[in-house]
Structures are given as structure tokens and as C-alpha cells.
């Protein structure tokens, strides 16, 4: 079974600082890894999807990297803003899973203070 | 394009009552999933479906049943609700191939 861990569980930074969120997984046979954002009381919004053949994906101020050999993915958010305050979850899909099931980490709760 | 729509958004049940949660997607996705989210537990897979008429158990299926009679709809049923089923329920879908998930906005269920 794929185990996904996110450290830290919570993070508070001043506005303008870069955010670094970590996700580690136990099974290197990963098919893809997806980062989500969840606002309080809301659903999950997909941020970035990294295929197993890719090392990183970028969208605006967001950059996600994937290192299968070390079992890690990192989400970077440049020049953080108060609007970035949310919980960020990573989820991995195993190569051996034909049905697209994801294994989620517990999330990192981010607060960006003005 | 509505994406994934869940109904209802909120519900309070008494122990022993039954209800059905509806998930509808308009993206012609093959795969659909029901997750529950509890504080400190993350998202856990309840049941999933890989096509019309097919369903399978996930990580925490006990106390739930599902049906997928139409490709666009995935129903989650609670036959006899228990307080342990108090949670936020999310539906998600994805097409076949190497693509990401689309989630619904969730159903917050309280069983008293």
C-alpha cells in the first residue's frame, strides 16, 4: 500500500516569503502525483499533476517537483500572499493500480500573514 | 461545464435513518470515487466505480453501498446511519489514462 506523508502539518509565514511544502511516499512505482488546495469547508481544487516521466510542473507562482528515487515531491509557492492560506494535499497513484485510486497525505495547513 | 456536482450539501440524520448521496459529472469520465474526510485522518476511499454498472470496495466500505446505473451518476447509500459516519463526503471523477481528478464540493453529514 502506498503511504503518503506530508510534513509539516501546519505552517505560518509572513506575506512575500516563499513556501515549501513536502510530500513523501513509500512506493517509488508511482504513476502520477497530484497537488490539491482545500479552503475551509470547501472541496479540493487541483493545482498541479506530475506524471511519473516528469520531474516538475509549473503554473504561475506554483512549481511542483517529483523525485521518484527518493520518494519525494515538493510544492513551491513563490512570493506568498494571504490568499494562499489553505490546506494543501498531495496524492499519489501507483503504477500497479489500474483503477486510478489515489492515496492522500493528511495535508499541510498554511497561513500567510499580511 | 458544471464538473462534479454533489447533492445535498448538508444533512443531519438520526441514528438508524437512511439516505442517499448523489454525485453527478458531466465530463464523460469513466472512473468515479467516494471519499470521506475526517479530522486527522485525511481522505479515505469508501467505494469506487470503473464504469457504468461496476463498483468496488475501497479502504472503508462498511456501512455504505453504492450504485452506478448511469455513467454520469454515482450514488452512495447509508442504510442505517451511525454517529461514526459523521463526516464530509467527497465525490471525484477522472477519465481513463493518466489524468488528474476533479472533485465535487462535498456533503457535510452529521448523524445524531
Tab-separated table of N, CA and C in Angstrom, chain A residues 1 31-32 34 36 38 40-46 49-52 89 93 98-106, chain B residues 31 33 35 37 40-43 45 48 50 57-59 90 94-95 97-106 108:
chain	number	residue	atom	x	y	z
A	1	UNK	N	0.837	-1.186	0.000
A	1	UNK	CA	0.000	0.000	0.000
A	1	UNK	C	0.881	1.248	0.000
A	31	UNK	N	2.639	6.353	-10.510
A	31	UNK	CA	2.134	6.647	-11.841
A	31	UNK	C	2.020	8.150	-12.062
A	32	UNK	N	1.437	8.816	-11.090
A	32	UNK	CA	1.422	10.271	-11.102
A	32	UNK	C	1.197	10.782	-9.689
A	34	UNK	N	-0.458	14.247	-7.606
A	34	UNK	CA	-1.277	15.432	-7.792
A	34	UNK	C	-1.276	16.268	-6.518
A	36	UNK	N	-3.301	19.297	-4.455
A	36	UNK	CA	-4.616	19.935	-4.352
A	36	UNK	C	-4.553	21.056	-3.312
A	38	UNK	N	-7.276	22.996	-0.589
A	38	UNK	CA	-8.597	22.922	0.020
A	38	UNK	C	-8.792	24.105	0.960
A	40	UNK	N	-11.184	26.141	3.750
A	40	UNK	CA	-12.045	25.669	4.835
A	40	UNK	C	-13.488	25.468	4.397
A	41	UNK	N	-14.039	24.295	4.647
A	41	UNK	CA	-15.415	23.997	4.304
A	41	UNK	C	-15.680	23.811	2.816
A	42	UNK	N	-14.632	23.707	2.038
A	42	UNK	CA	-14.791	23.587	0.589
A	42	UNK	C	-14.230	22.267	0.075
A	43	UNK	N	-14.419	22.058	-1.231
A	43	UNK	CA	-13.869	20.873	-1.861
A	43	UNK	C	-12.410	21.040	-2.231
A	44	UNK	N	-11.875	20.055	-2.940
A	44	UNK	CA	-10.473	20.069	-3.346
A	44	UNK	C	-10.357	20.637	-4.757
A	45	UNK	N	-9.381	21.531	-4.909
A	45	UNK	CA	-9.107	22.118	-6.215
A	45	UNK	C	-7.752	21.617	-6.678
A	46	UNK	N	-7.716	21.045	-7.878
A	46	UNK	CA	-6.457	20.529	-8.396
A	46	UNK	C	-5.524	21.682	-8.767
A	49	UNK	N	-0.525	18.426	-11.652
A	49	UNK	CA	-0.417	16.977	-11.823
A	49	UNK	C	0.946	16.698	-12.435
A	50	UNK	N	1.735	15.832	-11.791
A	50	UNK	CA	3.039	15.462	-12.308
A	50	UNK	C	3.005	14.003	-12.727
A	51	UNK	N	3.306	13.757	-13.983
A	51	UNK	CA	3.378	12.382	-14.465
A	51	UNK	C	4.682	11.757	-13.986
A	52	UNK	N	4.723	10.423	-13.970
A	52	UNK	CA	5.907	9.728	-13.468
A	52	UNK	C	7.132	10.002	-14.327
A	89	UNK	N	-2.899	19.427	-0.106
A	89	UNK	CA	-2.800	17.974	-0.028
A	89	UNK	C	-2.089	17.426	-1.251
A	93	UNK	N	-0.780	8.148	-7.166
A	93	UNK	CA	-1.403	6.991	-7.800
A	93	UNK	C	-0.298	6.008	-8.170
A	98	UNK	N	-4.708	-0.150	-11.539
A	98	UNK	CA	-5.348	0.081	-12.837
A	98	UNK	C	-6.574	0.968	-12.744
A	99	UNK	N	-7.036	1.228	-11.537
A	99	UNK	CA	-8.320	1.899	-11.383
A	99	UNK	C	-8.216	3.333	-10.879
A	100	UNK	N	-7.027	3.868	-10.940
A	100	UNK	CA	-6.869	5.298	-10.673
A	100	UNK	C	-7.027	5.716	-9.234
A	101	UNK	N	-6.960	4.764	-8.296
A	101	UNK	CA	-7.157	5.137	-6.905
A	101	UNK	C	-5.973	5.963	-6.407
A	102	UNK	N	-6.278	6.995	-5.638
A	102	UNK	CA	-5.250	7.856	-5.083
A	102	UNK	C	-5.072	7.583	-3.596
A	103	UNK	N	-3.845	7.743	-3.130
A	103	UNK	CA	-3.557	7.696	-1.694
A	103	UNK	C	-3.164	9.104	-1.272
A	104	UNK	N	-3.914	9.655	-0.309
A	104	UNK	CA	-3.729	11.046	0.090
A	104	UNK	C	-2.854	11.181	1.318
A	105	UNK	N	-2.087	12.263	1.352
A	105	UNK	CA	-1.466	12.678	2.583
A	105	UNK	C	-2.490	13.421	3.434
A	106	UNK	N	-2.136	13.688	4.690
A	106	UNK	CA	-3.068	14.346	5.610
A	106	UNK	C	-3.133	15.854	5.411
B	31	UNK	N	-14.151	6.801	-14.501
B	31	UNK	CA	-13.906	6.420	-13.110
B	31	UNK	C	-14.521	7.443	-12.160
B	33	UNK	N	-15.378	8.049	-7.719
B	33	UNK	CA	-14.925	7.641	-6.391
B	33	UNK	C	-15.731	8.375	-5.318
B	35	UNK	N	-15.062	9.416	-1.331
B	35	UNK	CA	-14.123	9.516	-0.218
B	35	UNK	C	-14.853	10.135	0.980
B	37	UNK	N	-13.764	12.439	4.523
B	37	UNK	CA	-12.673	13.208	5.112
B	37	UNK	C	-12.995	13.486	6.562
B	40	UNK	N	-7.725	14.788	10.989
B	40	UNK	CA	-6.588	13.959	11.373
B	40	UNK	C	-6.467	12.653	10.619
B	41	UNK	N	-7.466	12.333	9.781
B	41	UNK	CA	-7.464	11.035	9.081
B	41	UNK	C	-7.210	11.202	7.588
B	42	UNK	N	-7.283	12.409	7.088
B	42	UNK	CA	-7.128	12.585	5.650
B	42	UNK	C	-8.333	12.065	4.886
B	43	UNK	N	-8.184	11.894	3.602
B	43	UNK	CA	-9.256	11.352	2.766
B	43	UNK	C	-9.085	9.843	2.646
B	45	UNK	N	-10.819	6.272	0.919
B	45	UNK	CA	-11.683	5.810	-0.163
B	45	UNK	C	-12.739	4.848	0.375
B	48	UNK	N	-15.579	2.761	-5.197
B	48	UNK	CA	-15.280	3.386	-6.458
B	48	UNK	C	-15.923	2.606	-7.601
B	50	UNK	N	-15.446	1.838	-11.947
B	50	UNK	CA	-14.604	1.986	-13.134
B	50	UNK	C	-15.431	1.992	-14.412
B	57	UNK	N	-15.112	-2.090	-3.647
B	57	UNK	CA	-14.880	-1.565	-2.309
B	57	UNK	C	-13.538	-0.876	-2.222
B	58	UNK	N	-13.512	0.178	-1.429
B	58	UNK	CA	-12.276	0.871	-1.155
B	58	UNK	C	-11.739	0.497	0.199
B	59	UNK	N	-11.161	1.469	0.870
B	59	UNK	CA	-10.489	1.244	2.146
B	59	UNK	C	-11.458	1.107	3.314
B	90	UNK	N	-16.803	13.345	-0.133
B	90	UNK	CA	-16.420	13.925	-1.419
B	90	UNK	C	-16.522	12.881	-2.516
B	94	UNK	N	-12.416	10.866	-12.801
B	94	UNK	CA	-11.263	11.028	-13.681
B	94	UNK	C	-11.484	10.189	-14.927
B	95	UNK	N	-10.978	10.608	-16.067
B	95	UNK	CA	-11.098	9.774	-17.263
B	95	UNK	C	-10.065	8.654	-17.234
B	97	UNK	N	-6.732	6.732	-18.412
B	97	UNK	CA	-5.459	7.320	-18.798
B	97	UNK	C	-4.848	8.092	-17.655
B	98	UNK	N	-3.792	8.784	-17.933
B	98	UNK	CA	-3.002	9.451	-16.905
B	98	UNK	C	-3.442	10.903	-16.750
B	99	UNK	N	-4.551	11.073	-16.060
B	99	UNK	CA	-5.111	12.401	-15.866
B	99	UNK	C	-5.413	12.638	-14.393
B	100	UNK	N	-5.637	13.882	-14.055
B	100	UNK	CA	-5.935	14.229	-12.678
B	100	UNK	C	-7.403	14.051	-12.338
B	101	UNK	N	-7.685	14.226	-11.049
B	101	UNK	CA	-9.029	14.113	-10.515
B	101	UNK	C	-9.749	15.458	-10.567
B	102	UNK	N	-11.093	15.384	-10.650
B	102	UNK	CA	-11.953	16.532	-10.411
B	102	UNK	C	-12.854	16.174	-9.238
B	103	UNK	N	-12.895	17.048	-8.240
B	103	UNK	CA	-13.684	16.795	-7.036
B	103	UNK	C	-14.962	17.629	-7.017
B	104	UNK	N	-15.972	17.080	-6.340
B	104	UNK	CA	-17.155	17.850	-6.011
B	104	UNK	C	-16.888	18.709	-4.781
B	105	UNK	N	-17.865	19.517	-4.413
B	105	UNK	CA	-17.692	20.450	-3.299
B	105	UNK	C	-17.984	19.820	-1.951
B	106	UNK	N	-18.471	18.588	-1.919
B	106	UNK	CA	-18.630	17.865	-0.665
B	106	UNK	C	-20.027	17.900	-0.097
B	108	UNK	N	-21.623	17.611	3.784
B	108	UNK	CA	-21.326	17.536	5.223
B	108	UNK	C	-22.481	16.819	5.913
